Short mmCIF file of C-alpha atoms and ligand atoms in Angstrom, two decimals:
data_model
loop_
_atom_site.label_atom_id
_atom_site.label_comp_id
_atom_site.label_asym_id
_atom_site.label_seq_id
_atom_site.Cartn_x
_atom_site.Cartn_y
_atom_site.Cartn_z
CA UNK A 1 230.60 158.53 151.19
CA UNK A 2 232.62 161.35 152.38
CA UNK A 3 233.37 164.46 150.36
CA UNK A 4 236.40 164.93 148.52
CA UNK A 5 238.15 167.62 150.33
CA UNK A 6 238.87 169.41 147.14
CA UNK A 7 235.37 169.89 145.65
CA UNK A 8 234.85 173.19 146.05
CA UNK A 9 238.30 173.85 144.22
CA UNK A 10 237.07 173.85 140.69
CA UNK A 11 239.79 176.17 139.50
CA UNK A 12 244.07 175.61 139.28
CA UNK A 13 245.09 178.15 142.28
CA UNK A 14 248.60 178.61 140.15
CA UNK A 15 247.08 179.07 136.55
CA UNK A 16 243.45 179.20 136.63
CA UNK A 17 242.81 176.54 134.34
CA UNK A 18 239.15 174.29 134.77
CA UNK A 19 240.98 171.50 134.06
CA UNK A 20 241.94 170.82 138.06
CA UNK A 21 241.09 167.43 138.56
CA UNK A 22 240.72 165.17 141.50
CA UNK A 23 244.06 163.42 141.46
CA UNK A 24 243.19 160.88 144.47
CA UNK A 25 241.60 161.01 147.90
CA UNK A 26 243.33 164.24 148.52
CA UNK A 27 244.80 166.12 146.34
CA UNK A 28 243.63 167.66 142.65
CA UNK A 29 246.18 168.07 139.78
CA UNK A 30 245.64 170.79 137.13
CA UNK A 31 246.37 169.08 133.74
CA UNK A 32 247.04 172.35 131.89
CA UNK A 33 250.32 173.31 134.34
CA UNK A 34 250.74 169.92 136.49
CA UNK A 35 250.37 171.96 139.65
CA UNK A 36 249.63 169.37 142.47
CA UNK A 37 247.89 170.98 145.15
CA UNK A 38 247.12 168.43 148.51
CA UNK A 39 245.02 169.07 151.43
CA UNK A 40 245.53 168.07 154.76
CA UNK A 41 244.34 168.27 158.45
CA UNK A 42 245.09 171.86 160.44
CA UNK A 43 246.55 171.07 163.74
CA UNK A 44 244.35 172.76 166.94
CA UNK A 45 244.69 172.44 170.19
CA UNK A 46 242.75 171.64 173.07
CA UNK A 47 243.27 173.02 176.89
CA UNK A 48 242.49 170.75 179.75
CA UNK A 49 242.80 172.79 182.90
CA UNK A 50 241.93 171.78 186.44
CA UNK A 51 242.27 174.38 189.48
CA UNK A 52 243.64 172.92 192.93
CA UNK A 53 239.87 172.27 193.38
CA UNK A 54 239.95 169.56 190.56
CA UNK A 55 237.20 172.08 188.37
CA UNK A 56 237.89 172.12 185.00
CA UNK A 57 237.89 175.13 182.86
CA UNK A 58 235.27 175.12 180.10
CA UNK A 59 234.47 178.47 177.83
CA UNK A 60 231.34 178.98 175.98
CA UNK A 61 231.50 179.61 172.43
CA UNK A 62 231.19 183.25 170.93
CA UNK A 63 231.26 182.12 167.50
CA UNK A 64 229.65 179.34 164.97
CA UNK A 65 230.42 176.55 164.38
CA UNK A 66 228.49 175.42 167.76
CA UNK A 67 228.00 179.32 168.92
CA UNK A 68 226.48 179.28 172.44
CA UNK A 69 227.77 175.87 173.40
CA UNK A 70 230.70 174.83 175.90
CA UNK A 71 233.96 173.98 174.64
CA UNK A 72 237.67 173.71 175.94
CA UNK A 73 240.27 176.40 175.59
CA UNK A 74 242.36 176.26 172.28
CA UNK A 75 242.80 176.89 168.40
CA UNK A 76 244.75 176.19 165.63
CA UNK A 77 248.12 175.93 165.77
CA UNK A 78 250.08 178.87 163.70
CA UNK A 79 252.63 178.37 161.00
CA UNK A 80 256.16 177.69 162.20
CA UNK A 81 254.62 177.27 165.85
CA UNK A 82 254.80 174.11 168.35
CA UNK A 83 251.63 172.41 169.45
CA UNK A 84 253.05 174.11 172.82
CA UNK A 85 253.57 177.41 171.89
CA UNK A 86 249.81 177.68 170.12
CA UNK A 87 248.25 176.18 173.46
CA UNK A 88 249.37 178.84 175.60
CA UNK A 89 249.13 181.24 173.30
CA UNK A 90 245.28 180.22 172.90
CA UNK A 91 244.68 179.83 176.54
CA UNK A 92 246.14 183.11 177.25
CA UNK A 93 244.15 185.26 174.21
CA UNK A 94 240.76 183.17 175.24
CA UNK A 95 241.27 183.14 179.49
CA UNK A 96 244.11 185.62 180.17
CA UNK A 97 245.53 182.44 181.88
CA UNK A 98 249.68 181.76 181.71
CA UNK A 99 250.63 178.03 180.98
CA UNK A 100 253.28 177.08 183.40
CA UNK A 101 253.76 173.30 181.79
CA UNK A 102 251.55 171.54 179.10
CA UNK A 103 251.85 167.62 178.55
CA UNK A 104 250.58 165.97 175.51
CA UNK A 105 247.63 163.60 175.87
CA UNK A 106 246.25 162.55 172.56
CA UNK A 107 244.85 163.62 169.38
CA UNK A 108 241.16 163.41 167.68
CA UNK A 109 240.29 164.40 163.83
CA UNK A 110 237.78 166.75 163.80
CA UNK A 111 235.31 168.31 161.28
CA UNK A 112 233.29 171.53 161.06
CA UNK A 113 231.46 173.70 158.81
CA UNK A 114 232.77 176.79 158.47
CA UNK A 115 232.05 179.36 155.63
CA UNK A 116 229.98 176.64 154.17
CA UNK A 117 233.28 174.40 153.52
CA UNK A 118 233.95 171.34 156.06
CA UNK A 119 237.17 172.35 157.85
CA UNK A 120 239.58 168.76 159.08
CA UNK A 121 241.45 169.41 162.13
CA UNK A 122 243.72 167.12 164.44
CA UNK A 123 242.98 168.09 167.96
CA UNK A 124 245.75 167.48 170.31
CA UNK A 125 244.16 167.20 173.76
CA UNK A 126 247.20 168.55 176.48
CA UNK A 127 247.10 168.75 179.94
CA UNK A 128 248.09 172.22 181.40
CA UNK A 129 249.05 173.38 184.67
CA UNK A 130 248.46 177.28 185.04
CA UNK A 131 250.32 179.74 186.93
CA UNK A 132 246.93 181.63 189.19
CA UNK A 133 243.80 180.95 188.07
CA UNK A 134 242.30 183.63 189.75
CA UNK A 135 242.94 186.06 186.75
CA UNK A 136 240.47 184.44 184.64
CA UNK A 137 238.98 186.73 182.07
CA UNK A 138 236.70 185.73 179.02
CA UNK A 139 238.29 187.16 176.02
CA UNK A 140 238.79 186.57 171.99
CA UNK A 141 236.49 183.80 171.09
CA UNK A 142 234.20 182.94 174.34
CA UNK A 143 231.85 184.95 175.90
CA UNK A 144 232.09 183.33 179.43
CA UNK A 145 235.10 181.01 180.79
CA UNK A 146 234.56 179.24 184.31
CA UNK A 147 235.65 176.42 186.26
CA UNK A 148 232.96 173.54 186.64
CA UNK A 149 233.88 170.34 188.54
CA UNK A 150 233.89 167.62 187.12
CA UNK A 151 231.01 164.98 188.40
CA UNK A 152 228.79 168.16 186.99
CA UNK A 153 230.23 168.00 183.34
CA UNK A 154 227.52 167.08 180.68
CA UNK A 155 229.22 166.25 177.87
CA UNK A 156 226.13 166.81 175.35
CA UNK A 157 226.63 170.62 176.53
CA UNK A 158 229.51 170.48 174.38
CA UNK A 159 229.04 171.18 170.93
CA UNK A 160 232.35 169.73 169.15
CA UNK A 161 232.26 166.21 168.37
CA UNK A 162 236.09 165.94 169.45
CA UNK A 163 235.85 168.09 172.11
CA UNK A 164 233.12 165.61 173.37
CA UNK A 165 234.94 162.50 172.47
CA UNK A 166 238.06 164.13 173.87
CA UNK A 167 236.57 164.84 177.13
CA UNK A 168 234.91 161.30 177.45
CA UNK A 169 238.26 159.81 177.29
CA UNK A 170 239.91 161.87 179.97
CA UNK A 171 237.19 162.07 182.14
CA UNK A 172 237.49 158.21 182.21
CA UNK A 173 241.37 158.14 182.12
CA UNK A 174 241.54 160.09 184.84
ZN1 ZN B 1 247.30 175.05 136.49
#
């Protein structure tokens, strides 16, 4: 049985009333003000980035969940942003790498831990073409970024379950 999304919300955010029930499968209703408050997924991204070599770019966590394990370039996406927009502007905070072009792939719900409360994502998986890879920095997040080709990808190094999914699919779509 999964968790309700809301059951760490025991208060109404608007009035502070106790009496913030679970209203269905996502949202909770406060009976004291009627305040409906509904959760939903965060949209992140997720960079797949191959140099003229056909390597793909893989980072290495700095930061739980997963700290220490490989992942793929990305984030959340910001408010009033495009899926677009929050890839490159991921890629470039995490690599130092510019986007030239990004095309959509697919997406994968994810769910994490974080600050002891399960975080749902969507991960939309693009494919990005970068302007010089040669300027690739670690930065932000990772504590290493490098290009690994691909018949030597593991994908138990990874420690995301969509991430690992994610890279199962395009590794045999491609
Ligand atoms: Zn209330």
């Amino acid at each position: 049985m999964m968790e309700h999304p809301l059951s760490q919300f025991n208060y109404c955010p608007k009035c502070g009333s106790d009496n913030f029930h679970i209203h269905n499968e996502k949202s909770r209703k406060c009976a004291d003000c009627h305040f409906v408050y509904y959760f939903n997924a965060s949209a992140a991204t997720v960079a797949l980035i191959l140099n003229e070599k056909r390597e793909l770019l893989v980072c290495r966590r700095a930061k739980d969940p997963a700290k220490g394990t490989l992942d793929l370039p990305g984030g959340f996406v910001d408010m009033y942003e495009t899926a677009e927009e929050g890839v490159r502007r991921e890629v470039k905070e995490e690599t130092g790498l510019e986007i030239e072009k990004s095309t959509y792939l697919f997406s994968l719900p994810n769910l994490y831990v974080y600050s002891g409360f399960q975080v749902h994502t969507l991960d939309l998986f693009f494919l990005c073409q970068v302007k010089d890879c040669s300027h690739l920095k670690a930065m932000d997040d990772v504590t290493d970024s490098f290009f690994i080709p691909l018949q030597e990808i593991t994908i138990e190094a990874f420690g995301l379950g969509s991430i690992r999914k994610g890279l199962f699919r395009f590794l045999k779509e491609l």
